[in-house]
PDB file of C-alpha atoms in Angstrom:
ATOM      1  CA  MET A   1     -60.599 -88.185 -36.521  1.00  0.00           C
ATOM      2  CA  SER A   2     -57.530 -88.518 -34.326  1.00  0.00           C
ATOM      3  CA  LYS A   3     -54.372 -90.333 -35.285  1.00  0.00           C
ATOM      4  CA  ILE A   4     -53.495 -93.003 -32.756  1.00  0.00           C
ATOM      5  CA  ILE A   5     -49.962 -92.769 -31.406  1.00  0.00           C
ATOM      6  CA  ASP A   6     -48.940 -96.093 -29.963  1.00  0.00           C
ATOM      7  CA  LEU A   7     -45.414 -96.564 -28.596  1.00  0.00           C
ATOM      8  CA  THR A   8     -46.207 -99.743 -26.668  1.00  0.00           C
ATOM      9  CA  ASN A   9     -43.741-101.774 -28.777  1.00  0.00           C
ATOM     10  CA  MET A  10     -40.942 -99.474 -27.668  1.00  0.00           C
ATOM     11  CA  GLN A  11     -42.339 -99.575 -24.132  1.00  0.00           C
ATOM     12  CA  LYS A  12     -42.241-103.394 -24.171  1.00  0.00           C
ATOM     13  CA  SER A  13     -38.628-103.332 -25.399  1.00  0.00           C
ATOM     14  CA  GLN A  14     -37.762-100.959 -22.565  1.00  0.00           C
ATOM     15  CA  GLU A  15     -39.509-103.247 -20.086  1.00  0.00           C
ATOM     16  CA  ASP A  16     -37.414-106.171 -21.405  1.00  0.00           C
ATOM     17  CA  PHE A  17     -34.288-104.067 -20.954  1.00  0.00           C
ATOM     18  CA  LEU A  18     -35.243-103.323 -17.332  1.00  0.00           C
ATOM     19  CA  GLN A  19     -35.667-107.053 -16.715  1.00  0.00           C
ATOM     20  CA  PHE A  20     -32.204-107.558 -18.199  1.00  0.00           C
ATOM     21  CA  LEU A  21     -30.808-104.964 -15.778  1.00  0.00           C
ATOM     22  CA  LYS A  22     -32.512-106.592 -12.790  1.00  0.00           C
ATOM     23  CA  TYR A  23     -30.476-109.731 -13.382  1.00  0.00           C
ATOM     24  CA  LYS A  24     -27.240-107.792 -13.197  1.00  0.00           C
ATOM     25  CA  SER A  25     -25.925-108.096  -9.646  1.00  0.00           C
ATOM     26  CA  ASN A  26     -24.820-104.482  -9.306  1.00  0.00           C
ATOM     27  CA  MET A  27     -27.966-102.932 -10.820  1.00  0.00           C
ATOM     28  CA  ILE A  28     -30.607-101.660  -8.431  1.00  0.00           C
ATOM     29  CA  ASN A  29     -33.800-100.033  -9.675  1.00  0.00           C
ATOM     30  CA  SER A  30     -35.579 -98.076  -6.974  1.00  0.00           C
ATOM     31  CA  GLU A  31     -39.295 -98.731  -7.343  1.00  0.00           C
ATOM     32  CA  ASN A  32     -42.260 -98.242  -5.098  1.00  0.00           C
ATOM     33  CA  LYS A  33     -45.458-100.096  -5.937  1.00  0.00           C
ATOM     34  CA  TYR A  34     -47.598 -97.289  -4.492  1.00  0.00           C
ATOM     35  CA  SER A  35     -46.029 -94.256  -6.160  1.00  0.00           C
ATOM     36  CA  VAL A  36     -43.223 -92.866  -8.291  1.00  0.00           C
ATOM     37  CA  THR A  37     -39.988 -92.408  -6.354  1.00  0.00           C
ATOM     38  CA  ARG A  38     -38.175 -89.089  -6.217  1.00  0.00           C
ATOM     39  CA  GLY A  39     -35.217 -90.782  -7.910  1.00  0.00           C
ATOM     40  CA  GLN A  40     -37.411 -91.804 -10.847  1.00  0.00           C
ATOM     41  CA  ALA A  41     -38.807 -88.275 -11.128  1.00  0.00           C
ATOM     42  CA  LEU A  42     -35.287 -86.835 -11.013  1.00  0.00           C
ATOM     43  CA  ALA A  43     -34.132 -89.268 -13.703  1.00  0.00           C
ATOM     44  CA  ILE A  44     -36.780 -88.186 -16.210  1.00  0.00           C
ATOM     45  CA  LEU A  45     -36.345 -84.543 -15.204  1.00  0.00           C
ATOM     46  CA  SER A  46     -32.566 -84.628 -15.689  1.00  0.00           C
ATOM     47  CA  GLU A  47     -32.998 -86.104 -19.169  1.00  0.00           C
ATOM     48  CA  LEU A  48     -35.558 -83.442 -20.050  1.00  0.00           C
ATOM     49  CA  ILE A  49     -33.126 -80.749 -18.908  1.00  0.00           C
ATOM     50  CA  GLN A  50     -30.411 -82.290 -21.087  1.00  0.00           C
ATOM     51  CA  ALA A  51     -32.803 -82.087 -24.064  1.00  0.00           C
ATOM     52  CA  LEU A  52     -33.445 -78.428 -23.193  1.00  0.00           C
ATOM     53  CA  LEU A  53     -29.702 -77.754 -23.090  1.00  0.00           C
ATOM     54  CA  GLU A  54     -29.158 -79.558 -26.393  1.00  0.00           C
ATOM     55  CA  ALA A  55     -31.987 -77.584 -28.059  1.00  0.00           C
ATOM     56  CA  LYS A  56     -30.637 -74.268 -26.697  1.00  0.00           C
ATOM     57  CA  ILE A  57     -34.117 -72.731 -26.567  1.00  0.00           C
ATOM     58  CA  HIS A  58     -33.086 -70.652 -23.570  1.00  0.00           C
ATOM     59  CA  LYS A  59     -29.969 -69.382 -25.394  1.00  0.00           C
ATOM     60  CA  TRP A  60     -31.408 -67.133 -28.071  1.00  0.00           C
ATOM     61  CA  TRP A  61     -27.974 -65.557 -28.568  1.00  0.00           C
ATOM     62  CA  ASP A  62     -26.240 -68.876 -29.358  1.00  0.00           C
ATOM     63  CA  LEU A  63     -25.866 -69.064 -33.139  1.00  0.00           C
ATOM     64  CA  VAL A  64     -24.207 -72.481 -33.186  1.00  0.00           C
ATOM     65  CA  GLN A  65     -26.361 -75.019 -35.012  1.00  0.00           C
ATOM     66  CA  VAL A  66     -28.276 -77.452 -32.809  1.00  0.00           C
ATOM     67  CA  ASP A  67     -26.965 -81.001 -33.152  1.00  0.00           C
ATOM     68  CA  ARG A  68     -30.218 -82.711 -34.115  1.00  0.00           C
ATOM     69  CA  GLU A  69     -28.809 -86.208 -33.644  1.00  0.00           C
ATOM     70  CA  LYS A  70     -27.816 -85.426 -30.054  1.00  0.00           C
ATOM     71  CA  LEU A  71     -31.169 -83.739 -29.436  1.00  0.00           C
ATOM     72  CA  LEU A  72     -32.998 -86.831 -30.670  1.00  0.00           C
ATOM     73  CA  GLU A  73     -30.805 -89.007 -28.453  1.00  0.00           C
ATOM     74  CA  ARG A  74     -31.726 -86.839 -25.452  1.00  0.00           C
ATOM     75  CA  LEU A  75     -35.407 -87.173 -26.340  1.00  0.00           C
ATOM     76  CA  VAL A  76     -34.942 -90.952 -26.429  1.00  0.00           C
ATOM     77  CA  ASP A  77     -33.416 -90.784 -22.935  1.00  0.00           C
ATOM     78  CA  VAL A  78     -36.528 -88.935 -21.747  1.00  0.00           C
ATOM     79  CA  PHE A  79     -38.638 -91.658 -23.340  1.00  0.00           C
ATOM     80  CA  ASN A  80     -36.687 -94.407 -21.574  1.00  0.00           C
ATOM     81  CA  HIS A  81     -37.398 -93.041 -18.108  1.00  0.00           C
ATOM     82  CA  MET A  82     -40.972 -92.105 -18.979  1.00  0.00           C
ATOM     83  CA  SER A  83     -41.507 -95.634 -20.281  1.00  0.00           C
ATOM     84  CA  ASN A  84     -40.049 -97.160 -17.117  1.00  0.00           C
ATOM     85  CA  ILE A  85     -42.440 -95.157 -14.959  1.00  0.00           C
ATOM     86  CA  SER A  86     -45.415 -95.874 -17.242  1.00  0.00           C
ATOM     87  CA  THR A  87     -44.730 -99.598 -17.088  1.00  0.00           C
ATOM     88  CA  GLN A  88     -44.467 -99.493 -13.300  1.00  0.00           C
ATOM     89  CA  LEU A  89     -47.828 -97.676 -13.190  1.00  0.00           C
ATOM     90  CA  ASP A  90     -49.442-100.144 -15.646  1.00  0.00           C
ATOM     91  CA  THR A  91     -50.016 -97.326 -18.116  1.00  0.00           C
ATOM     92  CA  LYS A  92     -49.667 -97.859 -21.858  1.00  0.00           C
ATOM     93  CA  LEU A  93     -47.954 -95.202 -23.971  1.00  0.00           C
ATOM     94  CA  ILE A  94     -50.860 -94.587 -26.332  1.00  0.00           C
ATOM     95  CA  ILE A  95     -52.470 -91.304 -27.370  1.00  0.00           C
ATOM     96  CA  THR A  96     -55.851 -91.283 -29.100  1.00  0.00           C
ATOM     97  CA  GLN A  97     -56.351 -87.545 -29.469  1.00  0.00           C
ATOM     98  CA  ASP A  98     -54.988 -84.904 -31.788  1.00  0.00           C
ATOM     99  CA  ILE A  99     -51.632 -83.431 -30.831  1.00  0.00           C
ATOM    100  CA  GLU A 100     -51.875 -79.679 -30.478  1.00  0.00           C
ATOM    101  CA  PRO A 101     -48.802 -77.701 -31.538  1.00  0.00           C
ATOM    102  CA  ILE A 102     -46.726 -76.018 -28.846  1.00  0.00           C
ATOM    103  CA  GLU A 103     -47.155 -72.253 -28.861  1.00  0.00           C
ATOM    104  CA  ASN A 104     -44.573 -71.351 -26.227  1.00  0.00           C
ATOM    105  CA  LEU A 105     -41.634 -73.739 -25.971  1.00  0.00           C
ATOM    106  CA  GLU A 106     -40.165 -72.250 -22.792  1.00  0.00           C
ATOM    107  CA  GLY A 107     -43.558 -72.422 -21.075  1.00  0.00           C
ATOM    108  CA  HIS A 108     -44.016 -75.983 -22.303  1.00  0.00           C
ATOM    109  CA  PHE A 109     -40.714 -77.070 -20.745  1.00  0.00           C
ATOM    110  CA  LEU A 110     -41.604 -75.386 -17.460  1.00  0.00           C
ATOM    111  CA  ASN A 111     -45.065 -76.981 -17.410  1.00  0.00           C
ATOM    112  CA  MET A 112     -43.649 -80.395 -18.243  1.00  0.00           C
ATOM    113  CA  THR A 113     -41.024 -79.960 -15.514  1.00  0.00           C
ATOM    114  CA  SER A 114     -43.742 -79.125 -12.996  1.00  0.00           C
ATOM    115  CA  ASN A 115     -45.717 -82.227 -13.978  1.00  0.00           C
ATOM    116  CA  ILE A 116     -42.635 -84.430 -13.621  1.00  0.00           C
ATOM    117  CA  ILE A 117     -41.837 -83.028 -10.175  1.00  0.00           C
ATOM    118  CA  GLN A 118     -45.417 -83.684  -9.044  1.00  0.00           C
ATOM    119  CA  LEU A 119     -45.110 -87.374  -9.992  1.00  0.00           C
ATOM    120  CA  SER A 120     -43.224 -88.238  -6.811  1.00  0.00           C
ATOM    121  CA  PHE A 121     -45.690 -86.485  -4.517  1.00  0.00           C
ATOM    122  CA  ILE A 122     -48.932 -88.125  -5.629  1.00  0.00           C
ATOM    123  CA  LYS A 123     -50.418 -91.583  -5.251  1.00  0.00           C
ATOM    124  CA  LYS A 124     -50.363 -94.180  -8.006  1.00  0.00           C
ATOM    125  CA  TYR A 125     -53.859 -93.475  -9.414  1.00  0.00           C
ATOM    126  CA  PHE A 126     -53.103 -89.784  -9.898  1.00  0.00           C
ATOM    127  CA  ALA A 127     -49.578 -90.526 -11.103  1.00  0.00           C
ATOM    128  CA  LYS A 128     -51.098 -92.616 -13.911  1.00  0.00           C
ATOM    129  CA  LYS A 129     -53.038 -89.593 -15.124  1.00  0.00           C
ATOM    130  CA  LYS A 130     -49.980 -87.364 -14.745  1.00  0.00           C
ATOM    131  CA  ILE A 131     -47.704 -89.700 -16.759  1.00  0.00           C
ATOM    132  CA  GLU A 132     -50.330 -89.783 -19.529  1.00  0.00           C
ATOM    133  CA  LEU A 133     -50.185 -85.977 -19.622  1.00  0.00           C
ATOM    134  CA  ILE A 134     -46.375 -86.025 -19.612  1.00  0.00           C
ATOM    135  CA  PHE A 135     -46.413 -88.509 -22.512  1.00  0.00           C
ATOM    136  CA  TYR A 136     -48.721 -86.179 -24.465  1.00  0.00           C
ATOM    137  CA  GLN A 137     -46.396 -83.233 -23.732  1.00  0.00           C
ATOM    138  CA  TYR A 138     -43.431 -85.371 -24.755  1.00  0.00           C
ATOM    139  CA  ILE A 139     -44.955 -86.169 -28.156  1.00  0.00           C
ATOM    140  CA  GLN A 140     -45.644 -82.461 -28.596  1.00  0.00           C
ATOM    141  CA  LEU A 141     -41.902 -81.843 -28.051  1.00  0.00           C
ATOM    142  CA  VAL A 142     -40.889 -84.526 -30.521  1.00  0.00           C
ATOM    143  CA  TYR A 143     -43.080 -82.900 -33.173  1.00  0.00           C
ATOM    144  CA  LYS A 144     -42.026 -79.361 -32.232  1.00  0.00           C
ATOM    145  CA  PHE A 145     -38.408 -80.280 -32.913  1.00  0.00           C
ATOM    146  CA  ASP A 146     -39.476 -81.587 -36.344  1.00  0.00           C
ATOM    147  CA  PHE A 147     -38.935 -85.256 -35.601  1.00  0.00           C
ATOM    148  CA  ASN A 148     -41.446 -87.924 -36.513  1.00  0.00           C
ATOM    149  CA  LEU A 149     -42.302 -91.170 -34.765  1.00  0.00           C
ATOM    150  CA  GLU A 150     -40.249 -93.251 -37.188  1.00  0.00           C
ATOM    151  CA  GLN A 151     -37.125 -91.217 -36.398  1.00  0.00           C
ATOM    152  CA  LEU A 152     -37.858 -91.542 -32.695  1.00  0.00           C
ATOM    153  CA  GLU A 153     -38.278 -95.309 -32.984  1.00  0.00           C
ATOM    154  CA  GLN A 154     -35.060 -95.733 -34.996  1.00  0.00           C
ATOM    155  CA  ALA A 155     -33.114 -93.642 -32.482  1.00  0.00           C
ATOM    156  CA  TYR A 156     -34.661 -95.578 -29.601  1.00  0.00           C
ATOM    157  CA  TYR A 157     -33.571 -98.976 -30.937  1.00  0.00           C
ATOM    158  CA  LYS A 158     -30.106 -97.653 -31.762  1.00  0.00           C
ATOM    159  CA  LYS A 159     -29.743 -96.403 -28.165  1.00  0.00           C
ATOM    160  CA  LEU A 160     -31.200 -99.640 -26.785  1.00  0.00           C
ATOM    161  CA  GLU A 161     -28.524-101.647 -28.566  1.00  0.00           C
ATOM    162  CA  ILE A 162     -25.860 -99.377 -27.065  1.00  0.00           C
ATOM    163  CA  ASN A 163     -27.402 -99.759 -23.598  1.00  0.00           C
ATOM    164  CA  TYR A 164     -27.418-103.559 -23.803  1.00  0.00           C
ATOM    165  CA  LYS A 165     -23.747-103.547 -24.771  1.00  0.00           C
ATOM    166  CA  ARG A 166     -22.907-101.042 -22.045  1.00  0.00           C
ATOM    167  CA  PHE A 167     -24.440-103.129 -19.265  1.00  0.00           C
ATOM    168  CA  ASP A 168     -23.566-106.592 -20.572  1.00  0.00           C
ATOM    169  CA  LYS A 169     -20.152-106.829 -18.896  1.00  0.00           C
TER     170      LYS A 169
END
């Protein structure tokens, strides 16, 4: 039996935050009702790259300890953009299958990067399927870095509070 992973509460909070931003006069969110924009794909991709840099998986020679708090914050940033795209595509962030462990972390990042890039080149129906796959890969990353969903949720709401304060000027 599979454990259900349901992050729709966090997704709803992120949707509320986007509505908050839309009412700010200098905030513009580039959306396209037929597909994911290149800007949206770049946003999630840039956050994923920042998580990669924070985790230092490509720097096997770097003996400095990974800052787990910063890594978790970067993973939350990935979630934020993934959630924004999922909401736009009317896709709920729910997984109802077992999460397989990642065998090759470098390969996983490259595969996830490829899937994110493809988002902006496919129509909405196919983008829905792709974002579901990206969400699955994202949860695999969260688990691979030895975080659990409770830690992710706590970090998300902490970052959300910071974001509201940052844009409420």
